[in-house]
């Protein structure tokens, strides 16, 4: 079972269920959301997907439907990952180093060339002695923010987005001076061909393409020098997010300002009129805004309002939504997965943050099979599983009765189990800790038998649902027989209906020939009752 935060991203369905709990950070990118990079809790980095222009960093440009290690980044302490359109990819490590790879036709990798790069390579030119704290990518340009508050830019410069007016692409990181000289920048963001920065006093500066007013400076002229947004002077901006051609800014008081293109209603005003200056978006039902999101890939706008309610507007599944609309989703990331025209992530999804408060569910997940805290060991097929008796007693009537009855005898802290396989029994025990099933569907039948034996009704329902999704002509007879054996009425009916609809093919299968005589009689009687043999 895939955790809630990942289940809406189809590319993660390619992963082995047992791998999912090991993920620390993941990002989905590419024109169709068909590429992903994953950082595990043990600091290993993997790529999976299409691998356009070698953007997975695996050393070649071949697609892969299974995880492939990104050797260069393993054990490097990757902190965040950003990407461009073709795509080019940047990774920032905890030691302040920047790595780049992928498409490079506009020098967006900052390595002094225009040749694509198939493996992550450190961006050392002009950054080798700098400690970088953040990175950002536009269509074909890149930004880096140093600990001193300096902004470095490189890549395509057809509109001045790297902060120089020559129009010549910048093939190595170059410090953006001009109006930013002497100022400390604390936040950076990129649109398709625009760049944004917030200084430590909450002022916003913008430069690059401005054909639709996305710079917010009151005109539609491209700007190579960073321009201060004078209409926001006196307002402290904490965060600015750039869409394809519109911009969102959030103040320290939870007030939202928007400007730029509005052809999809992405400004949220109820119309499609562009704005070249920041305008306050006041929607009473959203209340104080807690967070905002958009992406240079698309024209969707997202905000998290009071009570952690998620609102969206703009280009949503190809439709124009011109006012903020409440969704039933719980996370901003899921809006990109379910409603964005390009199913990519605006930033990496952190599943296990180092600085996050650990919740009850995470604590129990971490406690499972932890010999340092457990007080009991269950041995299956000569393998040990460390558990906590009190957890098993709370979650399972089977274990409650077992431990209450044999408590003195079990003080030695171990027992052996022989009835079920190790993988299935371990999945069952982990289910008791997490309420999640980390098991391939083909093993669900054995787990169903366990659930039936242990009177785990909820687990039984979950197994039946997994099995239902895997019914085929070849296995339906076997599953039907198992459903009768385990008194799984719902599964029995589902298998029967499937077999009835594929009667000729089913009765010719090897599994049908192996059915017990009584099962065959029951099936034929029910089929006759359903009118299968009427002429």
Short mmCIF file of C-alpha atoms in Angstrom, two decimals:
data_model
loop_
_atom_site.label_atom_id
_atom_site.label_comp_id
_atom_site.label_asym_id
_atom_site.label_seq_id
_atom_site.Cartn_x
_atom_site.Cartn_y
_atom_site.Cartn_z
CA UNK A 1 0.00 0.00 0.00
CA UNK A 2 1.38 3.42 -0.96
CA UNK A 3 1.23 6.16 1.72
CA UNK A 4 -1.32 8.92 1.22
CA UNK A 5 1.31 11.46 0.15
CA UNK A 6 2.47 9.32 -2.80
CA UNK A 7 -0.56 7.41 -3.99
CA UNK A 8 -1.78 10.10 -6.41
CA UNK A 9 1.46 10.03 -8.41
CA UNK A 10 1.18 7.18 -10.90
CA UNK A 11 4.94 6.79 -11.38
CA UNK A 12 5.28 5.52 -7.80
CA UNK A 13 3.05 2.54 -8.61
CA UNK A 14 6.18 1.10 -10.26
CA UNK A 15 7.92 0.82 -6.89
CA UNK A 16 8.07 -2.31 -4.78
CA UNK A 17 5.77 -1.92 -1.75
CA UNK A 18 8.59 -2.78 0.64
CA UNK A 19 10.65 0.14 -0.74
CA UNK A 20 8.04 2.82 -0.03
CA UNK A 21 8.75 3.19 3.73
CA UNK A 22 12.42 3.83 2.96
CA UNK A 23 11.72 7.05 1.01
CA UNK A 24 12.79 10.32 2.59
CA UNK A 25 12.29 12.71 -0.34
CA UNK A 26 10.86 12.43 -3.85
CA UNK A 27 10.24 14.74 -6.78
CA UNK A 28 8.23 14.11 -9.97
CA UNK A 29 9.08 16.09 -13.10
CA UNK A 30 9.15 15.85 -16.90
CA UNK A 31 6.52 17.03 -19.38
CA UNK A 32 4.16 14.18 -18.48
CA UNK A 33 5.21 13.66 -14.89
CA UNK A 34 7.01 10.56 -16.11
CA UNK A 35 10.33 11.02 -14.33
CA UNK A 36 11.14 10.90 -10.65
CA UNK A 37 14.11 11.13 -8.33
CA UNK A 38 14.04 9.56 -4.88
CA UNK A 39 16.29 10.04 -1.86
CA UNK A 40 16.03 7.32 0.76
CA UNK A 41 16.41 7.62 4.50
CA UNK A 42 19.87 6.09 4.26
CA UNK A 43 20.95 8.85 1.82
CA UNK A 44 20.88 6.83 -1.39
CA UNK A 45 19.52 8.46 -4.58
CA UNK A 46 17.54 6.65 -7.29
CA UNK A 47 15.96 7.62 -10.61
CA UNK A 48 13.00 6.08 -12.40
CA UNK A 49 11.08 6.95 -15.57
CA UNK A 50 11.57 8.31 -19.06
CA UNK A 51 15.08 9.83 -18.65
CA UNK A 52 14.68 12.54 -21.30
CA UNK A 53 18.09 14.09 -22.07
CA UNK A 54 19.62 11.93 -19.34
CA UNK A 55 17.74 13.91 -16.68
CA UNK A 56 17.72 10.99 -14.22
CA UNK A 57 21.47 11.33 -13.81
CA UNK A 58 22.04 7.59 -14.09
CA UNK A 59 24.84 7.83 -16.67
CA UNK A 60 22.78 7.16 -19.80
CA UNK A 61 19.59 8.36 -21.51
CA UNK A 62 17.70 5.07 -21.41
CA UNK A 63 14.28 4.89 -19.78
CA UNK A 64 13.86 2.64 -16.77
CA UNK A 65 10.74 1.19 -15.16
CA UNK A 66 12.71 0.09 -12.14
CA UNK A 67 14.82 2.07 -9.71
CA UNK A 68 18.31 2.88 -10.93
CA UNK A 69 20.93 4.29 -8.60
CA UNK A 70 22.26 7.82 -9.17
CA UNK A 71 25.75 6.92 -8.02
CA UNK A 72 27.21 10.44 -7.98
CA UNK A 73 24.66 11.74 -5.47
CA UNK A 74 24.55 8.77 -3.10
CA UNK A 75 25.77 9.67 0.40
CA UNK A 76 26.09 13.32 -0.63
CA UNK A 77 23.30 14.55 1.68
CA UNK A 78 20.93 15.89 -0.99
CA UNK A 79 18.84 18.68 0.54
CA UNK A 80 16.59 19.66 -2.37
CA UNK A 81 16.14 19.13 -6.11
CA UNK A 82 14.84 21.56 -8.75
CA UNK A 83 14.28 21.13 -12.50
CA UNK A 84 13.72 23.00 -15.75
CA UNK A 85 11.48 22.25 -18.69
CA UNK A 86 13.47 20.05 -21.13
CA UNK A 87 14.47 19.12 -18.40
CA UNK A 88 17.68 20.15 -16.71
CA UNK A 89 18.05 19.26 -13.05
CA UNK A 90 19.85 20.81 -10.07
CA UNK A 91 20.53 19.19 -6.71
CA UNK A 92 21.68 21.01 -3.58
CA UNK A 93 23.51 19.18 -0.82
CA UNK A 94 23.57 19.92 2.90
CA UNK A 95 27.18 21.01 2.50
CA UNK A 96 26.16 23.81 0.13
CA UNK A 97 27.28 22.18 -3.13
CA UNK A 98 25.24 22.36 -6.34
CA UNK A 99 25.12 19.54 -8.90
CA UNK A 100 23.58 19.78 -12.39
CA UNK A 101 22.73 17.37 -15.22
CA UNK A 102 20.33 16.80 -18.12
CA UNK A 103 19.50 19.20 -20.96
CA UNK A 104 22.04 21.93 -21.60
CA UNK A 105 21.22 23.53 -24.94
CA UNK A 106 21.05 26.99 -23.30
CA UNK A 107 23.93 26.52 -20.83
CA UNK A 108 21.44 25.95 -18.02
CA UNK A 109 23.79 23.47 -16.31
CA UNK A 110 26.38 26.18 -15.68
CA UNK A 111 29.32 23.98 -16.60
CA UNK A 112 30.75 26.20 -19.34
CA UNK A 113 29.29 24.24 -22.26
CA UNK A 114 26.07 23.53 -24.12
CA UNK A 115 26.48 19.76 -24.15
CA UNK A 116 24.00 17.59 -22.23
CA UNK A 117 25.32 15.90 -19.11
CA UNK A 118 24.28 12.36 -18.12
CA UNK A 119 25.63 12.34 -14.58
CA UNK A 120 25.33 14.94 -11.81
CA UNK A 121 28.36 17.19 -11.96
CA UNK A 122 29.27 19.81 -9.41
CA UNK A 123 28.69 23.40 -10.50
CA UNK A 124 32.06 24.70 -9.38
CA UNK A 125 32.62 27.71 -11.63
CA UNK A 126 32.30 30.79 -9.38
CA UNK A 127 30.47 28.71 -6.73
CA UNK A 128 33.29 26.45 -5.51
CA UNK A 129 34.02 28.68 -2.51
CA UNK A 130 30.39 29.56 -1.84
CA UNK A 131 27.94 27.84 0.50
CA UNK A 132 24.68 27.65 -1.44
CA UNK A 133 21.48 27.52 0.63
CA UNK A 134 18.84 27.41 -2.13
CA UNK A 135 18.41 26.81 -5.86
CA UNK A 136 15.70 27.51 -8.46
CA UNK A 137 15.09 26.62 -12.10
CA UNK A 138 13.12 28.30 -14.84
CA UNK A 139 12.49 27.05 -18.35
CA UNK A 140 16.17 27.13 -19.37
CA UNK A 141 17.87 29.16 -16.64
CA UNK A 142 18.99 28.57 -13.08
CA UNK A 143 19.52 30.52 -9.85
CA UNK A 144 21.55 29.84 -6.72
CA UNK A 145 21.35 31.69 -3.38
CA UNK A 146 24.40 31.77 -1.13
CA UNK A 147 24.57 31.99 2.65
CA UNK A 148 25.80 35.59 2.27
CA UNK A 149 22.55 36.49 0.50
CA UNK A 150 24.06 36.69 -2.98
CA UNK A 151 22.20 35.50 -6.09
CA UNK A 152 24.04 33.72 -8.90
CA UNK A 153 22.36 33.09 -12.27
CA UNK A 154 23.17 31.21 -15.47
CA UNK A 155 21.55 29.76 -18.58
CA UNK A 156 19.24 31.24 -21.20
CA UNK A 157 19.17 35.04 -21.23
CA UNK A 158 16.93 35.97 -24.17
CA UNK A 159 14.83 38.16 -21.86
CA UNK A 160 17.42 39.21 -19.28
CA UNK A 161 16.41 36.48 -16.81
CA UNK A 162 20.01 35.93 -15.65
CA UNK A 163 20.39 39.63 -14.87
CA UNK A 164 22.48 40.87 -17.80
CA UNK A 165 21.24 42.82 -20.79
CA UNK A 166 23.45 41.41 -23.53
CA UNK A 167 20.97 38.72 -24.57
CA UNK A 168 23.85 36.24 -24.62
CA UNK A 169 23.33 33.03 -22.66
CA UNK A 170 25.40 32.73 -19.50
CA UNK A 171 27.33 29.44 -19.42
CA UNK A 172 28.58 29.69 -15.83
CA UNK A 173 27.15 31.09 -12.59
CA UNK A 174 27.41 34.87 -12.47
CA UNK A 175 26.60 37.07 -9.50
CA UNK A 176 23.52 39.24 -10.04
CA UNK A 177 24.67 42.67 -8.93
CA UNK A 178 23.12 45.90 -10.19
CA UNK A 179 20.23 46.82 -7.90
CA UNK A 180 20.82 43.77 -5.68
CA UNK A 181 24.37 44.86 -4.81
CA UNK A 182 24.72 45.30 -1.06
CA UNK A 183 21.36 43.67 -0.33
CA UNK A 184 20.89 40.32 1.39
CA UNK A 185 18.52 38.03 -0.48
CA UNK A 186 16.75 35.34 1.54
CA UNK A 187 14.44 33.75 -1.07
CA UNK A 188 14.55 33.04 -4.81
CA UNK A 189 12.04 31.75 -7.37
CA UNK A 190 11.85 31.25 -11.14
CA UNK A 191 9.03 31.50 -13.64
CA UNK A 192 9.27 30.29 -17.22
CA UNK A 193 11.66 33.11 -18.20
CA UNK A 194 11.57 35.30 -15.10
CA UNK A 195 13.49 35.52 -11.84
CA UNK A 196 12.36 36.74 -8.41
CA UNK A 197 14.14 37.50 -5.15
CA UNK A 198 13.07 38.57 -1.65
CA UNK A 199 15.49 40.55 0.51
CA UNK A 200 15.84 40.29 4.28
CA UNK A 201 13.57 43.31 4.77
CA UNK A 202 10.72 41.69 2.83
CA UNK A 203 11.16 43.59 -0.44
CA UNK A 204 10.61 41.84 -3.78
CA UNK A 205 12.83 42.24 -6.85
CA UNK A 206 12.05 40.82 -10.29
CA UNK A 207 13.76 40.57 -13.67
CA UNK A 208 13.43 38.79 -17.02
CA UNK A 209 10.44 38.38 -19.35
CA UNK A 210 7.52 40.73 -18.67
CA UNK A 211 5.26 40.41 -21.71
CA UNK A 212 2.24 39.58 -19.53
CA UNK A 213 3.09 41.73 -16.52
CA UNK A 214 4.52 38.86 -14.49
CA UNK A 215 7.32 41.05 -13.07
CA UNK A 216 4.74 43.23 -11.32
CA UNK A 217 6.52 46.52 -12.08
CA UNK A 218 3.58 48.29 -13.73
CA UNK A 219 4.54 47.78 -17.38
CA UNK A 220 5.06 45.03 -19.95
CA UNK A 221 8.74 45.63 -20.74
CA UNK A 222 11.41 42.99 -20.16
CA UNK A 223 13.91 43.87 -17.43
CA UNK A 224 17.53 42.74 -17.22
CA UNK A 225 18.23 44.57 -13.96
CA UNK A 226 16.29 43.43 -10.88
CA UNK A 227 13.43 45.88 -10.28
CA UNK A 228 11.97 46.57 -6.86
CA UNK A 229 8.19 46.14 -6.70
CA UNK A 230 7.35 49.60 -5.38
CA UNK A 231 3.66 48.82 -4.92
CA UNK A 232 4.65 46.32 -2.23
CA UNK A 233 6.93 48.68 -0.31
CA UNK A 234 5.88 48.66 3.33
CA UNK A 235 4.58 45.11 3.02
CA UNK A 236 6.81 42.30 4.26
CA UNK A 237 6.80 39.42 1.77
CA UNK A 238 7.81 36.00 3.10
CA UNK A 239 7.35 33.89 -0.02
CA UNK A 240 7.00 34.42 -3.76
CA UNK A 241 6.05 31.68 -6.23
CA UNK A 242 6.26 31.97 -10.01
CA UNK A 243 3.91 30.19 -12.40
CA UNK A 244 4.38 29.91 -16.13
CA UNK A 245 3.48 33.59 -16.56
CA UNK A 246 1.92 34.73 -13.27
CA UNK A 247 3.23 35.36 -9.77
CA UNK A 248 1.95 34.86 -6.22
CA UNK A 249 3.37 36.51 -3.09
CA UNK A 250 2.53 35.80 0.54
CA UNK A 251 3.04 38.38 3.29
CA UNK A 252 4.12 37.74 6.86
CA UNK A 253 0.50 38.35 7.89
CA UNK A 254 -0.97 35.69 5.62
CA UNK A 255 -2.18 38.08 2.90
CA UNK A 256 -1.93 37.00 -0.75
CA UNK A 257 -0.94 39.23 -3.67
CA UNK A 258 -1.10 38.11 -7.32
CA UNK A 259 -0.13 39.57 -10.69
CA UNK A 260 0.76 38.70 -14.30
CA UNK A 261 -1.08 36.54 -16.82
CA UNK A 262 -4.71 35.69 -16.13
CA UNK A 263 -5.77 33.81 -19.28
CA UNK A 264 -6.84 30.81 -17.18
CA UNK A 265 -8.16 32.84 -14.27
CA UNK A 266 -4.99 32.06 -12.31
CA UNK A 267 -5.10 35.41 -10.52
CA UNK A 268 -8.41 34.43 -8.92
CA UNK A 269 -10.34 37.64 -9.60
CA UNK A 270 -13.29 36.00 -11.34
CA UNK A 271 -12.17 37.32 -14.73
CA UNK A 272 -9.35 36.84 -17.25
CA UNK A 273 -7.78 40.29 -17.19
CA UNK A 274 -4.00 40.46 -16.74
CA UNK A 275 -2.43 42.67 -14.08
CA UNK A 276 1.02 44.30 -14.30
CA UNK A 277 1.05 45.23 -10.60
CA UNK A 278 0.48 43.17 -7.44
CA UNK A 279 -3.17 43.08 -6.37
CA UNK A 280 -4.41 41.78 -3.05
CA UNK A 281 -6.58 38.68 -3.46
CA UNK A 282 -9.13 38.71 -0.68
CA UNK A 283 -11.36 35.66 -0.38
CA UNK A 284 -13.15 35.50 2.93
CA UNK A 285 -13.56 31.73 2.97
CA UNK A 286 -9.78 31.22 2.72
CA UNK A 287 -9.04 33.36 5.78
CA UNK A 288 -5.36 33.79 6.66
CA UNK A 289 -3.21 32.13 4.00
CA UNK A 290 -0.69 29.64 5.39
CA UNK A 291 1.09 28.63 2.19
CA UNK A 292 0.99 29.11 -1.59
CA UNK A 293 2.17 27.15 -4.63
CA UNK A 294 2.41 27.22 -8.40
CA UNK A 295 4.98 26.05 -10.96
CA UNK A 296 6.78 27.45 -13.99
CA UNK A 297 5.35 24.40 -15.81
CA UNK A 298 1.72 25.51 -15.59
CA UNK A 299 -0.91 28.14 -14.80
CA UNK A 300 -2.48 26.69 -11.69
CA UNK A 301 -2.63 28.56 -8.36
CA UNK A 302 -2.92 26.86 -4.98
CA UNK A 303 -3.29 28.19 -1.45
CA UNK A 304 -3.58 26.60 1.95
CA UNK A 305 -6.06 28.59 4.01
CA UNK A 306 -7.15 28.55 7.63
CA UNK A 307 -7.85 25.11 9.03
CA UNK A 308 -5.39 23.66 6.47
CA UNK A 309 -8.04 23.83 3.76
CA UNK A 310 -6.63 23.57 0.22
CA UNK A 311 -7.94 25.94 -2.50
CA UNK A 312 -7.11 25.95 -6.22
CA UNK A 313 -7.84 28.10 -9.25
CA UNK A 314 -6.50 28.76 -12.76
CA UNK A 315 -5.80 25.95 -15.23
CA UNK A 316 -7.20 22.85 -13.54
CA UNK A 317 -7.59 19.74 -15.71
CA UNK A 318 -7.78 21.99 -18.77
CA UNK A 319 -10.62 24.05 -17.30
CA UNK A 320 -10.53 27.71 -16.31
CA UNK A 321 -11.40 28.22 -12.64
CA UNK A 322 -11.38 31.97 -12.08
CA UNK A 323 -11.98 32.10 -8.32
CA UNK A 324 -10.34 30.14 -5.47
CA UNK A 325 -12.26 26.88 -5.08
CA UNK A 326 -12.13 24.61 -2.05
CA UNK A 327 -10.89 21.07 -2.73
CA UNK A 328 -11.32 17.90 -0.69
CA UNK A 329 -7.55 17.32 -0.73
CA UNK A 330 -5.35 17.54 2.35
CA UNK A 331 -2.02 18.51 0.80
CA UNK A 332 -0.85 21.07 -1.74
CA UNK A 333 1.19 18.39 -3.52
CA UNK A 334 -1.95 16.39 -4.24
CA UNK A 335 -3.48 19.28 -6.20
CA UNK A 336 -0.55 19.10 -8.61
CA UNK A 337 -1.02 15.34 -8.87
CA UNK A 338 -4.79 15.42 -9.44
CA UNK A 339 -5.61 18.72 -11.16
CA UNK A 340 -2.52 20.26 -12.76
CA UNK A 341 -2.22 20.18 -16.54
CA UNK A 342 1.35 18.91 -16.02
CA UNK A 343 1.49 16.38 -13.20
CA UNK A 344 4.79 17.56 -11.76
CA UNK A 345 5.79 18.61 -8.27
CA UNK A 346 6.50 22.26 -7.54
CA UNK A 347 9.08 21.20 -4.95
CA UNK A 348 10.28 17.89 -3.49
CA UNK A 349 7.89 16.03 -1.24
CA UNK A 350 9.53 15.30 2.11
CA UNK A 351 8.12 12.17 3.67
CA UNK A 352 10.41 11.95 6.66
CA UNK A 353 11.77 15.37 7.54
CA UNK A 354 14.69 15.44 9.95
CA UNK A 355 13.33 18.45 11.77
CA UNK A 356 9.67 17.46 11.76
CA UNK A 357 7.86 16.50 14.90
CA UNK A 358 7.31 12.77 14.78
CA UNK A 359 3.61 11.87 15.03
CA UNK A 360 2.09 8.81 16.66
CA UNK A 361 1.75 6.95 13.36
CA UNK A 362 5.38 7.59 12.45
CA UNK A 363 6.53 6.54 15.91
CA UNK A 364 4.73 3.21 15.64
CA UNK A 365 6.05 2.72 12.11
CA UNK A 366 9.60 3.28 13.33
CA UNK A 367 9.08 1.02 16.38
CA UNK A 368 8.12 -2.03 14.33
CA UNK A 369 10.86 -4.66 14.20
CA UNK A 370 13.15 -2.49 16.31
CA UNK A 371 15.13 -4.80 18.59
CA UNK A 372 16.31 -1.87 20.74
CA UNK A 373 12.81 -1.21 22.12
CA UNK A 374 10.95 -4.49 21.59
CA UNK A 375 10.15 -6.96 24.37
CA UNK A 376 9.23 -9.97 22.26
CA UNK A 377 10.54 -11.87 19.22
CA UNK A 378 8.52 -13.96 16.76
CA UNK A 379 10.54 -16.36 14.65
CA UNK A 380 9.21 -17.38 11.24
CA UNK A 381 11.18 -19.57 8.83
CA UNK A 382 14.27 -19.05 11.00
CA UNK A 383 13.97 -15.26 10.72
CA UNK A 384 13.25 -13.00 13.70
CA UNK A 385 10.71 -10.18 13.93
CA UNK A 386 10.98 -7.86 16.94
CA UNK A 387 7.63 -6.69 18.35
CA UNK A 388 6.02 -5.17 21.44
CA UNK A 389 3.55 -7.40 23.28
CA UNK A 390 1.38 -4.50 24.41
CA UNK A 391 0.94 -3.27 20.81
CA UNK A 392 -0.09 -6.71 19.61
CA UNK A 393 -2.50 -7.13 22.53
CA UNK A 394 -4.14 -3.77 21.82
CA UNK A 395 -4.47 -4.37 18.09
CA UNK A 396 -5.31 -8.08 17.90
CA UNK A 397 -7.72 -10.25 19.86
CA UNK A 398 -5.66 -13.27 18.86
CA UNK A 399 -2.54 -11.95 20.55
CA UNK A 400 -4.49 -10.57 23.50
CA UNK A 401 -5.84 -14.03 24.24
CA UNK A 402 -2.47 -15.64 23.58
CA UNK A 403 -0.48 -13.42 25.92
CA UNK A 404 -3.11 -13.31 28.67
CA UNK A 405 -3.31 -17.08 28.68
CA UNK A 406 0.40 -17.77 28.48
CA UNK A 407 1.90 -14.64 30.02
CA UNK A 408 4.15 -16.41 32.57
CA UNK A 409 5.44 -18.85 29.95
CA UNK A 410 6.17 -16.06 27.48
CA UNK A 411 8.37 -14.05 29.77
CA UNK A 412 11.37 -15.52 27.95
CA UNK A 413 10.30 -13.16 25.15
CA UNK A 414 10.14 -15.40 22.10
CA UNK A 415 7.88 -17.75 20.16
CA UNK A 416 8.06 -19.66 16.90
CA UNK A 417 5.47 -19.60 14.13
CA UNK A 418 5.20 -22.21 11.37
CA UNK A 419 1.78 -21.83 9.72
CA UNK A 420 2.43 -18.87 7.39
CA UNK A 421 5.38 -17.63 5.35
CA UNK A 422 7.80 -15.05 6.73
CA UNK A 423 6.81 -12.30 4.26
CA UNK A 424 3.10 -12.69 4.94
CA UNK A 425 3.44 -12.94 8.70
CA UNK A 426 5.75 -9.94 8.82
CA UNK A 427 3.28 -7.97 6.69
CA UNK A 428 0.53 -8.92 9.14
CA UNK A 429 2.55 -7.76 12.15
CA UNK A 430 3.47 -4.52 10.41
CA UNK A 431 -0.19 -3.99 9.58
CA UNK A 432 -0.91 -4.09 13.32
CA UNK A 433 1.57 -1.25 13.81
CA UNK A 434 0.76 0.91 10.77
CA UNK A 435 -2.67 -0.11 9.43
CA UNK A 436 -0.90 -0.43 6.08
CA UNK A 437 -0.25 -3.53 3.95
CA UNK A 438 3.22 -3.74 2.44
CA UNK A 439 2.69 -6.86 0.36
CA UNK A 440 2.27 -7.60 -3.36
CA UNK A 441 -1.31 -8.50 -4.39
CA UNK A 442 -0.37 -12.07 -5.28
CA UNK A 443 0.38 -12.75 -1.61
CA UNK A 444 -2.97 -11.40 -0.47
CA UNK A 445 -4.62 -14.82 -0.56
CA UNK A 446 -2.29 -16.20 2.09
CA UNK A 447 -2.81 -13.05 4.14
CA UNK A 448 -6.59 -13.54 3.72
CA UNK A 449 -6.25 -17.02 5.20
CA UNK A 450 -4.30 -15.57 8.14
CA UNK A 451 -6.93 -12.87 8.65
CA UNK A 452 -9.65 -15.50 8.61
CA UNK A 453 -7.80 -17.72 11.10
CA UNK A 454 -7.14 -14.80 13.46
CA UNK A 455 -10.63 -13.27 13.06
CA UNK A 456 -9.18 -10.00 11.74
CA UNK A 457 -12.28 -8.72 9.97
CA UNK A 458 -10.89 -5.39 8.79
CA UNK A 459 -7.74 -7.01 7.43
CA UNK A 460 -9.91 -9.58 5.71
CA UNK A 461 -11.80 -6.83 3.90
CA UNK A 462 -8.56 -5.20 2.80
CA UNK A 463 -7.24 -8.50 1.44
CA UNK A 464 -10.45 -9.15 -0.45
CA UNK A 465 -10.21 -5.74 -2.08
CA UNK A 466 -6.61 -6.42 -3.14
CA UNK A 467 -7.58 -9.81 -4.58
CA UNK A 468 -10.60 -8.43 -6.43
CA UNK A 469 -8.35 -6.11 -8.39
CA UNK A 470 -6.23 -9.04 -9.55
CA UNK A 471 -8.93 -11.45 -10.80
CA UNK A 472 -8.21 -13.04 -14.22
CA UNK A 473 -9.64 -15.88 -16.31
CA UNK A 474 -6.71 -18.07 -15.24
CA UNK A 475 -7.02 -17.55 -11.47
CA UNK A 476 -10.73 -16.91 -10.90
CA UNK A 477 -11.57 -20.59 -10.22
CA UNK A 478 -8.82 -20.86 -7.62
CA UNK A 479 -9.91 -17.59 -5.98
CA UNK A 480 -13.55 -18.69 -5.99
CA UNK A 481 -12.59 -21.90 -4.17
CA UNK A 482 -10.54 -19.93 -1.64
CA UNK A 483 -13.41 -17.51 -1.06
CA UNK A 484 -15.68 -20.45 -0.20
CA UNK A 485 -13.04 -21.88 2.15
CA UNK A 486 -12.56 -18.60 4.02
CA UNK A 487 -16.27 -17.65 4.01
CA UNK A 488 -15.42 -14.48 2.08
CA UNK A 489 -18.90 -13.89 0.68
CA UNK A 490 -18.07 -10.65 -1.10
CA UNK A 491 -15.08 -12.19 -2.87
CA UNK A 492 -17.10 -15.30 -3.71
CA UNK A 493 -19.77 -13.20 -5.41
CA UNK A 494 -17.19 -11.16 -7.28
CA UNK A 495 -15.40 -14.28 -8.56
CA UNK A 496 -18.68 -15.92 -9.49
CA UNK A 497 -19.85 -12.93 -11.54
CA UNK A 498 -16.49 -12.74 -13.30
CA UNK A 499 -16.55 -16.46 -14.09
CA UNK A 500 -20.14 -16.22 -15.29
CA UNK A 501 -19.17 -13.49 -17.75
CA UNK A 502 -16.20 -15.55 -19.03
CA UNK A 503 -17.76 -19.02 -18.65
CA UNK A 504 -16.31 -20.71 -21.73
CA UNK A 505 -12.76 -19.56 -21.10
CA UNK A 506 -12.85 -20.20 -17.34
CA UNK A 507 -14.00 -23.82 -17.50
CA UNK A 508 -11.12 -24.62 -19.84
CA UNK A 509 -8.45 -23.45 -17.39
CA UNK A 510 -6.21 -25.73 -15.34
CA UNK A 511 -7.45 -24.15 -12.10
CA UNK A 512 -11.06 -25.02 -12.90
CA UNK A 513 -10.07 -28.64 -13.57
CA UNK A 514 -8.44 -28.79 -10.12
CA UNK A 515 -11.57 -27.66 -8.25
CA UNK A 516 -13.01 -29.91 -5.58
CA UNK A 517 -16.07 -31.83 -6.76
CA UNK A 518 -18.34 -30.11 -4.22
CA UNK A 519 -17.06 -26.70 -5.28
CA UNK A 520 -17.80 -27.52 -8.93
CA UNK A 521 -21.33 -28.66 -8.02
CA UNK A 522 -21.92 -25.44 -6.08
CA UNK A 523 -20.64 -23.37 -8.96
CA UNK A 524 -22.78 -25.17 -11.57
CA UNK A 525 -25.89 -24.93 -9.39
CA UNK A 526 -25.39 -21.20 -8.86
CA UNK A 527 -24.65 -20.71 -12.57
CA UNK A 528 -27.82 -22.54 -13.50
CA UNK A 529 -29.82 -20.46 -11.03
CA UNK A 530 -28.37 -17.34 -12.64
CA UNK A 531 -29.62 -18.55 -16.05
CA UNK A 532 -26.27 -19.45 -17.57
CA UNK A 533 -27.61 -22.58 -19.26
CA UNK A 534 -30.84 -21.22 -20.68
CA UNK A 535 -31.32 -21.81 -24.39
#
